[in-house]
Short mmCIF file of C-alpha atoms in Angstrom, two decimals:
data_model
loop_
_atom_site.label_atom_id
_atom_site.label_comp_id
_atom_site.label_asym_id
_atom_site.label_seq_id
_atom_site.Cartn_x
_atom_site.Cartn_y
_atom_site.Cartn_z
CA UNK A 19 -249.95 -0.31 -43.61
CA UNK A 20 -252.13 1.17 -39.94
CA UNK A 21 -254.66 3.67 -38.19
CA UNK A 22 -253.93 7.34 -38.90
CA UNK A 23 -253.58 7.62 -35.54
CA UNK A 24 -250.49 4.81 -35.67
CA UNK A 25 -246.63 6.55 -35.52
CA UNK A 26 -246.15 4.99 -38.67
CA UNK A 27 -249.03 6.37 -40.52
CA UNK A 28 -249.77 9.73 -38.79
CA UNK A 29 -247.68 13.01 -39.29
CA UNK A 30 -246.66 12.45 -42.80
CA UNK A 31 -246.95 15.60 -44.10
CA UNK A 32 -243.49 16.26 -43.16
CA UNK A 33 -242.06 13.38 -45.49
CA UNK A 34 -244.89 14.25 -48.01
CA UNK A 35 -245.08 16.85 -51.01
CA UNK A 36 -242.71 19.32 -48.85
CA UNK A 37 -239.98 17.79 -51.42
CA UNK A 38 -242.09 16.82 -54.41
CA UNK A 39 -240.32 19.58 -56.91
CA UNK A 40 -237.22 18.21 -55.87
CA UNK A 41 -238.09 14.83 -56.56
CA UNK A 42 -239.05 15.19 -59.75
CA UNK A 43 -235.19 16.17 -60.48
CA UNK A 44 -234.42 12.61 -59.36
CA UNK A 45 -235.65 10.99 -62.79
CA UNK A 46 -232.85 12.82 -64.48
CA UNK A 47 -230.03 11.89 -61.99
CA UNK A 48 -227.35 9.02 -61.87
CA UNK A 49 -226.78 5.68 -60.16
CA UNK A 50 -227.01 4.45 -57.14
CA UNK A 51 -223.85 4.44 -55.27
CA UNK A 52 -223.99 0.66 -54.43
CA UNK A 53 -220.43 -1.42 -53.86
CA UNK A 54 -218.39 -4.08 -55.22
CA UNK A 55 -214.92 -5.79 -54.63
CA UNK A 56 -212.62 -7.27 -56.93
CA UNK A 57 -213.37 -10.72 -55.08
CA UNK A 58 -216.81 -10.56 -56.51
CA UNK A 59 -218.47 -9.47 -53.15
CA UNK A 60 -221.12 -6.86 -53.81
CA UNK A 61 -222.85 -4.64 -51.04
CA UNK A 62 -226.76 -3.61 -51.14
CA UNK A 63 -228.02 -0.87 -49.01
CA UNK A 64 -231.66 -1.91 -47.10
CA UNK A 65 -233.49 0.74 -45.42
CA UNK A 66 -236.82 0.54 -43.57
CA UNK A 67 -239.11 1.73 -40.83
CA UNK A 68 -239.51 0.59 -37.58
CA UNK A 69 -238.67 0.28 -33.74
CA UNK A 70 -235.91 -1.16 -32.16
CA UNK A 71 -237.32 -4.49 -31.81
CA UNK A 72 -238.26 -4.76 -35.68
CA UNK A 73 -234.70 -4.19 -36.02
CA UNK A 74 -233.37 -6.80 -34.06
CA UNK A 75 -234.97 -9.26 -36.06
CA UNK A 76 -234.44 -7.90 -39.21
CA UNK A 77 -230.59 -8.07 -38.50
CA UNK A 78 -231.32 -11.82 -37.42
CA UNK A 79 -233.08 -12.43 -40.76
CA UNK A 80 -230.15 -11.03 -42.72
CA UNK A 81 -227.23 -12.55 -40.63
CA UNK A 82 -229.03 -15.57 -42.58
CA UNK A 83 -229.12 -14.49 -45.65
CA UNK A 84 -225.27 -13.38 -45.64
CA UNK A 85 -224.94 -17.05 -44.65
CA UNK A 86 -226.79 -18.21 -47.78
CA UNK A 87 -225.20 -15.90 -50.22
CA UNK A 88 -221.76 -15.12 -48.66
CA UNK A 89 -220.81 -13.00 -51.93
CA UNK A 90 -223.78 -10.41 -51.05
CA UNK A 91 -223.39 -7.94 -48.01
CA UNK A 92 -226.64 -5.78 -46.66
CA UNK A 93 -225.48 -2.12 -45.33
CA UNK A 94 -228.65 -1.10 -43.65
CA UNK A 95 -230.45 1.58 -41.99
CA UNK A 96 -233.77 2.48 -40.27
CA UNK A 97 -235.34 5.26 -38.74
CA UNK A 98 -238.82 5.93 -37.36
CA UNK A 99 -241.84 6.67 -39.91
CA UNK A 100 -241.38 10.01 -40.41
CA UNK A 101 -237.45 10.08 -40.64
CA UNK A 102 -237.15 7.30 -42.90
CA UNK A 103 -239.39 9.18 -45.62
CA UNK A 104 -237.36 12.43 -45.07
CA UNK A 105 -234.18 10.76 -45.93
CA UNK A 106 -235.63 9.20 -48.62
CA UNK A 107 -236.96 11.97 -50.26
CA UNK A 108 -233.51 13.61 -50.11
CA UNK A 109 -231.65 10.37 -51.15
CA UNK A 110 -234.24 9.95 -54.34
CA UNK A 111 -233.97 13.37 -55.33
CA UNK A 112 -230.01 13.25 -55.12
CA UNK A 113 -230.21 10.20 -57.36
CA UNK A 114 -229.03 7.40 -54.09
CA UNK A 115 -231.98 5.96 -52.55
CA UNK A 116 -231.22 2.23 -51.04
CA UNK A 117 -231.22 -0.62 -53.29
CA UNK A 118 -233.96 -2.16 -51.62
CA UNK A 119 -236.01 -0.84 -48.68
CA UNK A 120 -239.49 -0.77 -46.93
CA UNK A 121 -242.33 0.52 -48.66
CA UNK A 122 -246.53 0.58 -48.95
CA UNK A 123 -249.25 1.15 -51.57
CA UNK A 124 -249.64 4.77 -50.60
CA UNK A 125 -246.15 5.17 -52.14
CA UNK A 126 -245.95 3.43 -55.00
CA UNK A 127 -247.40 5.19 -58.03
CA UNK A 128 -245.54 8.58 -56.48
CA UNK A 129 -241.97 7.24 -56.71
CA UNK A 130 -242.62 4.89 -59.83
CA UNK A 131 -243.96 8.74 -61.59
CA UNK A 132 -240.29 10.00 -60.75
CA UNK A 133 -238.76 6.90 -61.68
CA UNK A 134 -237.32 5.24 -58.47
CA UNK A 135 -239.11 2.30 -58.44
CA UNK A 136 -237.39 -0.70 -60.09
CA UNK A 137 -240.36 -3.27 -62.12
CA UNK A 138 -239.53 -6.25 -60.12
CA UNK A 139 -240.95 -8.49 -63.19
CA UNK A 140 -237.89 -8.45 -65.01
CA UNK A 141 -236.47 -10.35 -61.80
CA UNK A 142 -239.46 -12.76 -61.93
CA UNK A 143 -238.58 -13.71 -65.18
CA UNK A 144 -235.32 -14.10 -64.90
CA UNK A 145 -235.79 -16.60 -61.62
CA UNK A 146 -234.58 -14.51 -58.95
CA UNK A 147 -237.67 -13.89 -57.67
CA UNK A 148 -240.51 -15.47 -56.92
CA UNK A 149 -244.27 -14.91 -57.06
CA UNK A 150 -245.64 -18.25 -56.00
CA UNK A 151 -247.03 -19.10 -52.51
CA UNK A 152 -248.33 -16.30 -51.94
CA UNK A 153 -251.83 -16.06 -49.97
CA UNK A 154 -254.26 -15.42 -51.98
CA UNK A 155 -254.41 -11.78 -53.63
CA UNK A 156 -251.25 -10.15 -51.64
CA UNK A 157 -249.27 -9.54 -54.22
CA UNK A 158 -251.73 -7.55 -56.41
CA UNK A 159 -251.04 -5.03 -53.61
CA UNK A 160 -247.59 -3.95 -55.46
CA UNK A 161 -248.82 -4.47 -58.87
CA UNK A 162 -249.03 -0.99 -60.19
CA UNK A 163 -249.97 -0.48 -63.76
CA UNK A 164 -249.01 -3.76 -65.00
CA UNK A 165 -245.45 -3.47 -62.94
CA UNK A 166 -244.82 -5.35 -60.08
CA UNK A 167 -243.22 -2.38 -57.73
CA UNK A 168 -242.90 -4.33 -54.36
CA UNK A 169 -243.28 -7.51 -52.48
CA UNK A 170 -245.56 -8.06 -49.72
CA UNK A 171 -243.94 -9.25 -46.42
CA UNK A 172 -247.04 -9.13 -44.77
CA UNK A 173 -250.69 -8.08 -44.97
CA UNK A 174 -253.76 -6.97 -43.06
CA UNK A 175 -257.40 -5.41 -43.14
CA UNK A 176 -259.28 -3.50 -41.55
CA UNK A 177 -260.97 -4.26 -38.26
CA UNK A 178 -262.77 -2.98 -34.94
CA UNK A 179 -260.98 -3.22 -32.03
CA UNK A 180 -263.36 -3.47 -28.94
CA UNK A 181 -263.17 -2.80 -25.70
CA UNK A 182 -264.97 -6.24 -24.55
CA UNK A 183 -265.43 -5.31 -20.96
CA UNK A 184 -267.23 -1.76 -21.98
CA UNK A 185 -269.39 -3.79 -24.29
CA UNK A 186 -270.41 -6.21 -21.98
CA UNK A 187 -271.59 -3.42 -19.67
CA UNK A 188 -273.36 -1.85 -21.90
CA UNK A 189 -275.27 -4.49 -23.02
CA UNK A 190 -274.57 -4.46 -26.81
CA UNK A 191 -272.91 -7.03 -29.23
CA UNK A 192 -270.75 -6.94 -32.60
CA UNK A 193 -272.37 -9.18 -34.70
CA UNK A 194 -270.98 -10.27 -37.95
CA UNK A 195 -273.76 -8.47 -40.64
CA UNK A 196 -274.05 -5.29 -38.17
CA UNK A 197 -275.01 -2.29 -39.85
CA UNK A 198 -273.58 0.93 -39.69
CA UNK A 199 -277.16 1.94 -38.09
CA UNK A 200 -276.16 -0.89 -35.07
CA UNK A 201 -272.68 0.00 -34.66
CA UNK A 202 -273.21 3.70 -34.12
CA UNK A 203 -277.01 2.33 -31.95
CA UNK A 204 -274.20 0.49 -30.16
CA UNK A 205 -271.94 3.73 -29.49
CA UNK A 206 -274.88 5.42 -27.80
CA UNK A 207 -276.03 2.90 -25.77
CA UNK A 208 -272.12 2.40 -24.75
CA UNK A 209 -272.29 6.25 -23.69
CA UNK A 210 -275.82 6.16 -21.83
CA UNK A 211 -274.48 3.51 -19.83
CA UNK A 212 -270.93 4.09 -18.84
CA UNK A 213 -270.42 7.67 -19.91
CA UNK A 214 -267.65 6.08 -22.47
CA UNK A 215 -267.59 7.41 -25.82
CA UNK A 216 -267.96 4.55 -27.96
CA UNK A 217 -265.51 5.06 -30.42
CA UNK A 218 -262.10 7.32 -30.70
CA UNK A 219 -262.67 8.99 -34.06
CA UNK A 220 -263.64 7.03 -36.88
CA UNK A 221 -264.32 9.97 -39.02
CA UNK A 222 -260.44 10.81 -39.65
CA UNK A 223 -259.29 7.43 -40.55
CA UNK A 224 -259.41 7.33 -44.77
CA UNK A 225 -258.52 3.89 -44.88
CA UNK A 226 -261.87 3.16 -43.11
CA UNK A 227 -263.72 6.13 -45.34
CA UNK A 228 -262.27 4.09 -48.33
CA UNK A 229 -264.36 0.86 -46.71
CA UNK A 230 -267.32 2.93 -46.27
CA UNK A 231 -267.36 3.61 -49.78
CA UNK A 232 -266.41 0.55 -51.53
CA UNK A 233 -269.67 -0.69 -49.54
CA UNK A 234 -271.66 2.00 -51.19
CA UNK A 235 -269.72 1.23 -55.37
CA UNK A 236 -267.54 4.27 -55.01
CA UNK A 237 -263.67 4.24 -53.63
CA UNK A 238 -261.70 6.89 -51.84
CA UNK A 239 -259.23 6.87 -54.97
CA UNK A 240 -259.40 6.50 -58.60
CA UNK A 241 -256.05 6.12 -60.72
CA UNK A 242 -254.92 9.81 -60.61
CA UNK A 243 -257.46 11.43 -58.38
CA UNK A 244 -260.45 11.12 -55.38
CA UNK A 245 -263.74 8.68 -56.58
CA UNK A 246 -265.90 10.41 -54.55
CA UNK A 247 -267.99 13.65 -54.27
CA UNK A 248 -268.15 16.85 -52.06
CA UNK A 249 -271.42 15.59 -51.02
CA UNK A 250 -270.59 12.24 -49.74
CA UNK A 251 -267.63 13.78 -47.35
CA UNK A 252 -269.99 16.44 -46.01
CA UNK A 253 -272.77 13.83 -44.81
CA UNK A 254 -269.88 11.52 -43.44
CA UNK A 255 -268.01 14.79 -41.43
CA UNK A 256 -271.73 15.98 -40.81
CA UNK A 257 -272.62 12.94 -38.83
CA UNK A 258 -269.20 13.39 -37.02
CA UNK A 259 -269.27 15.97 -35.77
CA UNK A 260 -272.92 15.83 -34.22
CA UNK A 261 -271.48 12.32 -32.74
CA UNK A 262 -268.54 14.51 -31.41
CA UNK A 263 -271.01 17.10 -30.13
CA UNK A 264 -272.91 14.49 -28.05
CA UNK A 265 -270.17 12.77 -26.25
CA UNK A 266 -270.35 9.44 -28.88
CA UNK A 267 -266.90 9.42 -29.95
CA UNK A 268 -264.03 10.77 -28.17
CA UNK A 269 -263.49 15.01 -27.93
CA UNK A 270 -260.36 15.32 -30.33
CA UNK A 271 -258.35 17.19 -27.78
CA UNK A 272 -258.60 14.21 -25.48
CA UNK A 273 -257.05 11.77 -28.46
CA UNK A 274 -254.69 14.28 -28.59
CA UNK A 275 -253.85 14.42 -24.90
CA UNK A 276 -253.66 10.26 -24.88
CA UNK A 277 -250.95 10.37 -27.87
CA UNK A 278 -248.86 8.38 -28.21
CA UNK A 279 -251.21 5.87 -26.30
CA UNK A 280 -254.60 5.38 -28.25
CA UNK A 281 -258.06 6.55 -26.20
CA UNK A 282 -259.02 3.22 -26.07
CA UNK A 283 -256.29 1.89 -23.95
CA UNK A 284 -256.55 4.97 -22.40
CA UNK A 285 -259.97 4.32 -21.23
CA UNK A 286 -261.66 6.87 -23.33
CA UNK A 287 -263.14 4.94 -25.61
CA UNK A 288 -265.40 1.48 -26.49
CA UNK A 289 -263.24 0.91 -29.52
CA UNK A 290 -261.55 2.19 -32.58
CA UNK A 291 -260.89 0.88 -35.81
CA UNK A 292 -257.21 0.12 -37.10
CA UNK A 293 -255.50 -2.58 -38.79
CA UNK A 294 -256.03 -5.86 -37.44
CA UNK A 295 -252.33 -6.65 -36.76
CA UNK A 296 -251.82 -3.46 -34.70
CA UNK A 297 -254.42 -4.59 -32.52
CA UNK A 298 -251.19 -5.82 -29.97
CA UNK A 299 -250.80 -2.34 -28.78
CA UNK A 300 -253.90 -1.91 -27.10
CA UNK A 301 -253.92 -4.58 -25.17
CA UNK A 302 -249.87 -3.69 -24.13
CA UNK A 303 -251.01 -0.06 -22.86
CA UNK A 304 -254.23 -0.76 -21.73
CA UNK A 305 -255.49 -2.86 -18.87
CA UNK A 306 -258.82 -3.74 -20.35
CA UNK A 307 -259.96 -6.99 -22.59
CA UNK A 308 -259.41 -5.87 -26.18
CA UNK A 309 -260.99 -8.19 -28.98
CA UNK A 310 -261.18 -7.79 -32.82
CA UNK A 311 -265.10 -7.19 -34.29
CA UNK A 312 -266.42 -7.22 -37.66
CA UNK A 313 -266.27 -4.29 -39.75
CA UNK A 314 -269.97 -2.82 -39.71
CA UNK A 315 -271.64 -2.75 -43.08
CA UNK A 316 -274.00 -0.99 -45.38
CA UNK A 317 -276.36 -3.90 -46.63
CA UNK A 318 -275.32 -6.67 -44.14
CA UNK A 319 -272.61 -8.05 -46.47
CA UNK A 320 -270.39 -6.54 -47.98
CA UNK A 321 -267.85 -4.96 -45.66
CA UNK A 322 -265.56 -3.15 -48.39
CA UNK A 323 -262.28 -4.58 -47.22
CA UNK A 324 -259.55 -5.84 -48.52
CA UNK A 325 -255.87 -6.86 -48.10
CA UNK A 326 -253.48 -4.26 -47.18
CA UNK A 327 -249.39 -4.95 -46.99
CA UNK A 328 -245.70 -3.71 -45.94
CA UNK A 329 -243.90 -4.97 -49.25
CA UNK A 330 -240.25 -4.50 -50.16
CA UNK A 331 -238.94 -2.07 -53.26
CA UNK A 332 -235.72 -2.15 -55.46
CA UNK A 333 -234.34 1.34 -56.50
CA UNK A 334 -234.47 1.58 -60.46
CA UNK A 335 -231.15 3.11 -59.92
CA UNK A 336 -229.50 -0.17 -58.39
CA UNK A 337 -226.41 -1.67 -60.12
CA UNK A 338 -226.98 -4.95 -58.72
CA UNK A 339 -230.69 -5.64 -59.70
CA UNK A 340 -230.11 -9.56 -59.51
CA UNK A 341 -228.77 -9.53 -56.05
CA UNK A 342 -231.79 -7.51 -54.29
CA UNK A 343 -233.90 -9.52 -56.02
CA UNK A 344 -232.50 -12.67 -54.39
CA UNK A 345 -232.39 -10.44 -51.11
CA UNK A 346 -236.53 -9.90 -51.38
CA UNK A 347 -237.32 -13.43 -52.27
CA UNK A 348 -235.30 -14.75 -49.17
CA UNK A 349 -236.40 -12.09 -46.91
CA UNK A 350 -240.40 -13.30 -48.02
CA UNK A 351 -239.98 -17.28 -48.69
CA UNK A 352 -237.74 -18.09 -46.19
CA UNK A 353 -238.89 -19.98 -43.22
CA UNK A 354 -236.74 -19.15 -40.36
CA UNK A 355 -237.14 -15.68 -41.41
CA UNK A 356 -240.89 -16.20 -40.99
CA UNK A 357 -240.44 -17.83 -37.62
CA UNK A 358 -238.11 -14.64 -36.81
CA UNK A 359 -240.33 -11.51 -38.31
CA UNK A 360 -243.97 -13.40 -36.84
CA UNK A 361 -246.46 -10.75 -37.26
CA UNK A 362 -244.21 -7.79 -37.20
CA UNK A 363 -245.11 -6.25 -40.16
CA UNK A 364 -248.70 -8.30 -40.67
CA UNK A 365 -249.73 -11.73 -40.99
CA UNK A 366 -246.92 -13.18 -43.24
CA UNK A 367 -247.54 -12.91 -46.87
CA UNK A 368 -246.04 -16.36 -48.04
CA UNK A 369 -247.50 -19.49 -47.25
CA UNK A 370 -243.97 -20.57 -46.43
CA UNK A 371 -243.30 -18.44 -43.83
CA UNK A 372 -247.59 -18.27 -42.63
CA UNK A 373 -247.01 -22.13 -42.10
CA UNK A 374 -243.65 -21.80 -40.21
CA UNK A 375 -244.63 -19.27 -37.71
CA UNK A 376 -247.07 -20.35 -34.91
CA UNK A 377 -248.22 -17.53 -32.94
CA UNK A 378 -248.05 -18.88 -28.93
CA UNK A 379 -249.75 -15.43 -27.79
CA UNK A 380 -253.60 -14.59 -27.48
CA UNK A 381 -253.27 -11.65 -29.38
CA UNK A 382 -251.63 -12.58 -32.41
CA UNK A 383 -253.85 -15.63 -32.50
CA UNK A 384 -256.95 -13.67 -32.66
CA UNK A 385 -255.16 -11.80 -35.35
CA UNK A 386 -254.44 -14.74 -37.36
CA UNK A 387 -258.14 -16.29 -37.26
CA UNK A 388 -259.51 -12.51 -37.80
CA UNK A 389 -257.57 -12.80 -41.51
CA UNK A 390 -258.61 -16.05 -42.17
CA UNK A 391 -262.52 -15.74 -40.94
CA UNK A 392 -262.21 -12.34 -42.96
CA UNK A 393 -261.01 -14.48 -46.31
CA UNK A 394 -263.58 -17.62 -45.55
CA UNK A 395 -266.11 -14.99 -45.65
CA UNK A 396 -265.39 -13.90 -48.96
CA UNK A 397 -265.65 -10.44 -48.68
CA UNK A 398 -262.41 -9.12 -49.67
CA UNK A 399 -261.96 -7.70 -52.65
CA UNK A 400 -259.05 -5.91 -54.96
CA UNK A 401 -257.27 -3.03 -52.91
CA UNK A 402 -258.27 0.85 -54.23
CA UNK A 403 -255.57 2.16 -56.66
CA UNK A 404 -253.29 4.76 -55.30
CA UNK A 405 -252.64 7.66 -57.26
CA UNK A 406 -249.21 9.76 -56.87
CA UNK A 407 -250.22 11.98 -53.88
CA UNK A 408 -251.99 9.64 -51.88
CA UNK A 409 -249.96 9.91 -49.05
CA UNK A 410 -250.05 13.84 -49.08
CA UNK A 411 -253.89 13.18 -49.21
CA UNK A 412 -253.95 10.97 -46.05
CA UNK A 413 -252.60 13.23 -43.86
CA UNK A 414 -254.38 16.30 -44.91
CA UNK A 415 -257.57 13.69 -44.67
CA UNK A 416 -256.87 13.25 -40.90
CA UNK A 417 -255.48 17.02 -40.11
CA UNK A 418 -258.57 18.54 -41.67
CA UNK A 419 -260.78 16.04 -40.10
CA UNK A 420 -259.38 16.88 -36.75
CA UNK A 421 -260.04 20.56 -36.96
CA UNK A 422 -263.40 20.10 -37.87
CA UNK A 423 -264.28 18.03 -35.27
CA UNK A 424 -262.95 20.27 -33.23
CA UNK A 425 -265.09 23.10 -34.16
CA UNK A 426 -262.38 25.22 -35.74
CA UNK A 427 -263.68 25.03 -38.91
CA UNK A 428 -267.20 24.88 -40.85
CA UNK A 429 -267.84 21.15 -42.39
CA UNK A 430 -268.80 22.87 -45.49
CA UNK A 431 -265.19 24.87 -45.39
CA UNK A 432 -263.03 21.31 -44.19
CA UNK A 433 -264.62 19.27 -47.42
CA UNK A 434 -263.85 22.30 -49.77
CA UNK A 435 -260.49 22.65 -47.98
CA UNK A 436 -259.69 19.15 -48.16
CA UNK A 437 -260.78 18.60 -52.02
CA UNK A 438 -258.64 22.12 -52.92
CA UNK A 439 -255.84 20.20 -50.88
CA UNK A 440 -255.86 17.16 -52.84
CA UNK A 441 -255.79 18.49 -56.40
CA UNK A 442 -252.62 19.71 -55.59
CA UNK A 443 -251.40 17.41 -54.27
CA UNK A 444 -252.53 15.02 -57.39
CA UNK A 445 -250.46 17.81 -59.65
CA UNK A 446 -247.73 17.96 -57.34
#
């Protein structure tokens, strides 16, 4: 799961709702088109996300597997972010998604509505899969309506990346407690001081909104639709874009010029708030001190988050349900597979592999002692349901946002645009 502003998390509008009629053919259609032999050797297709590098050692992890269970062969395939959900939109609606592939909570209740999605309980039951040592509250991130419709292989929060050097400078501290009041105090005494906007765009990022409100007893989504009012987006994009206006978070066009490299690497920005496990980018493009802060809060307490994950799916259309479920519980229990993945895809979700991997870098260390201060703390609670749509929602969230901080739109005309936007795609 990541920033809106992360490759795999921005531009999704492409993979979503352009193919949602279509999908909903896909219920209706065949089998999967998985192998077998007559020696009893059966083939599952895997299919995930990523860059090269993830790549590499997911091929490692399943060169392992093959070793383990010599009768079960993995065909796979990966793309980037936006590819990957294009083909699988056309492979779902032609009845042939993977047996198994990549998948987060944004996607879940839209593919179990048309079917895909294969209840991963009847595996548990059956002992081919596994549900124990997991870190505490993971796997309620693929419970879906009583179903369990993926397995985490990793998870992480929401966090404040900092620019440590521009803080310093400026005077001003992340405290653990902070107030929203302090943090955006903190973004104006960043800018007085070193003509840095203090932050890259906040406002766009519904992951963080969804924070925001859980802090305040609402959520950005109910079961099938927003849990929030008109009202409460106009004050947030109100306060926005009068930041935007004077210079306290970064000029949209300028975040747009950095892409792909974040403002804050770039040097156009004090910090911006992501997932805590993508915080190794910044400090690869930029040439500044990056840290992890606390998440500001409403009453000094509560900081809304909660544990997000990458989890694996089976396709409800798979003729070899056992095997992929003995594919997903090696690919999250094993231990060399943890030593192989580290924190590719988040801090890993089993204690097995959390206790075999031991980050050596300063990054992923900070990483790893953000999650666990975060869960000493006892602030996280139960991840915000995800209704079919969600991901359709998330990028208009972010396109809309943009526009309006950009002045090409009315606040008043973004919230009603964005609300009008998500209804359909709820019905979609």
């Amino acid at each position: 799961m990541g920033t809106s502003r992360n490759v795999e998390r921005r531009t999704i509008l492409k993979a979503a709702g352009a193919t949602a009629a279509t999908l909903g053919l896909a219920a209706t259609t065949g089998c999967g088109g998985n192998s077998g032999s007559g020696n009893g050797t059966v083939t599952i297709r895997y299919a995930w996300w990523g860059a090269e590098e993830r790549a590499k050692k997911i091929n490692q992890s399943i060169a392992l597997f093959e070793k383990k269970y010599p009768k079960i062969k993995v065909k796979t395939d990966f793309q980037d972010y936006v590819a990957f959900w294009e083909k699988f939109q056309t492979q779902a609606a032609g009845g042939n998604p993977p047996d198994v592939f990549q998948n987060a909570v944004g996607f879940l209740r839209k593919y179990d509505k048309r079917g895909i999605l294969l209840d991963l309980k009847s595996q548990v039951d059956a002992g081919n899969l596994s549900l124990d040592n997991f870190r505490e509250g993971v796997t309620k991130v693929g419970e879906v309506d009583g179903k369990q419709l993926g397995i985490p292989v990793g998870s992480n929060t929401m966090a404040l990346v900092i620019d440590k050097k521009a803080f310093r400078k400026a005077g001003v501290e992340a405290a653990p407690g902070w107030t929203w009041d302090d943090y955006f105090k903190a973004l104006k005494t960043i800018y007085d001081k070193t003509k840095v906007p203090g932050d890259t765009g906040y406002f766009g990022i519904m992951y963080l909104y969804d924070v925001y409100l859980r802090q305040n007893g609402k959520a950005f989504f109910t079961d099938d639709g927003l849990g929030f009012e008109q009202a409460d987006l106009t004050e947030w994009w109100t306060d926005a874009y009068n930041r935007v206006k004077a210079g306290i978070i970064t000029s949209p066009k300028i975040v747009e010029q950095d892409k792909p490299q974040s403002s804050l690497s770039a040097g156009h920005a004090a910090s911006e708030f992501t997932w805590d496990n993508f915080a190794v980018r910044y400090t690869a493009e930029g040439d500044s001190d990056y840290g992890l802060a606390p998440i500001p809060t409403t009453d000094g307490k509560d900081t809304g988050q909660y544990l997000a994950s990458l989890m694996l799916s089976g396709s409800a259309r798979t003729s070899h349900p056992k095997e992929v479920a003995q594919f997903i519980d090696f690919m999250v229990h094993d231990a060399e597979v943890g030593k192989i993945m580290g924190y590719d895809r988040g801090i890993l979700a089993s204690t097995e592999q959390y206790d075999a991997f031991k980050p050596t870098d300063t990054v992923a260390k900070e990483i790893a002692q953000y999650e666990e201060d975060t869960a000493k703390a006892g602030v996280l609670g139960t991840i915000t349901p995800h209704p079919s749509g969600a991901d359709t929602v998330e990028a208009a969230f972010l396109r809309i946002s943009g526009d309006m901080a950009q002045g090409k739109s009315k606040v008043s005309d973004a919230v009603k645009q964005f609300f009008d936007e998500s209804e359909a795609a709820f019905q979609a």
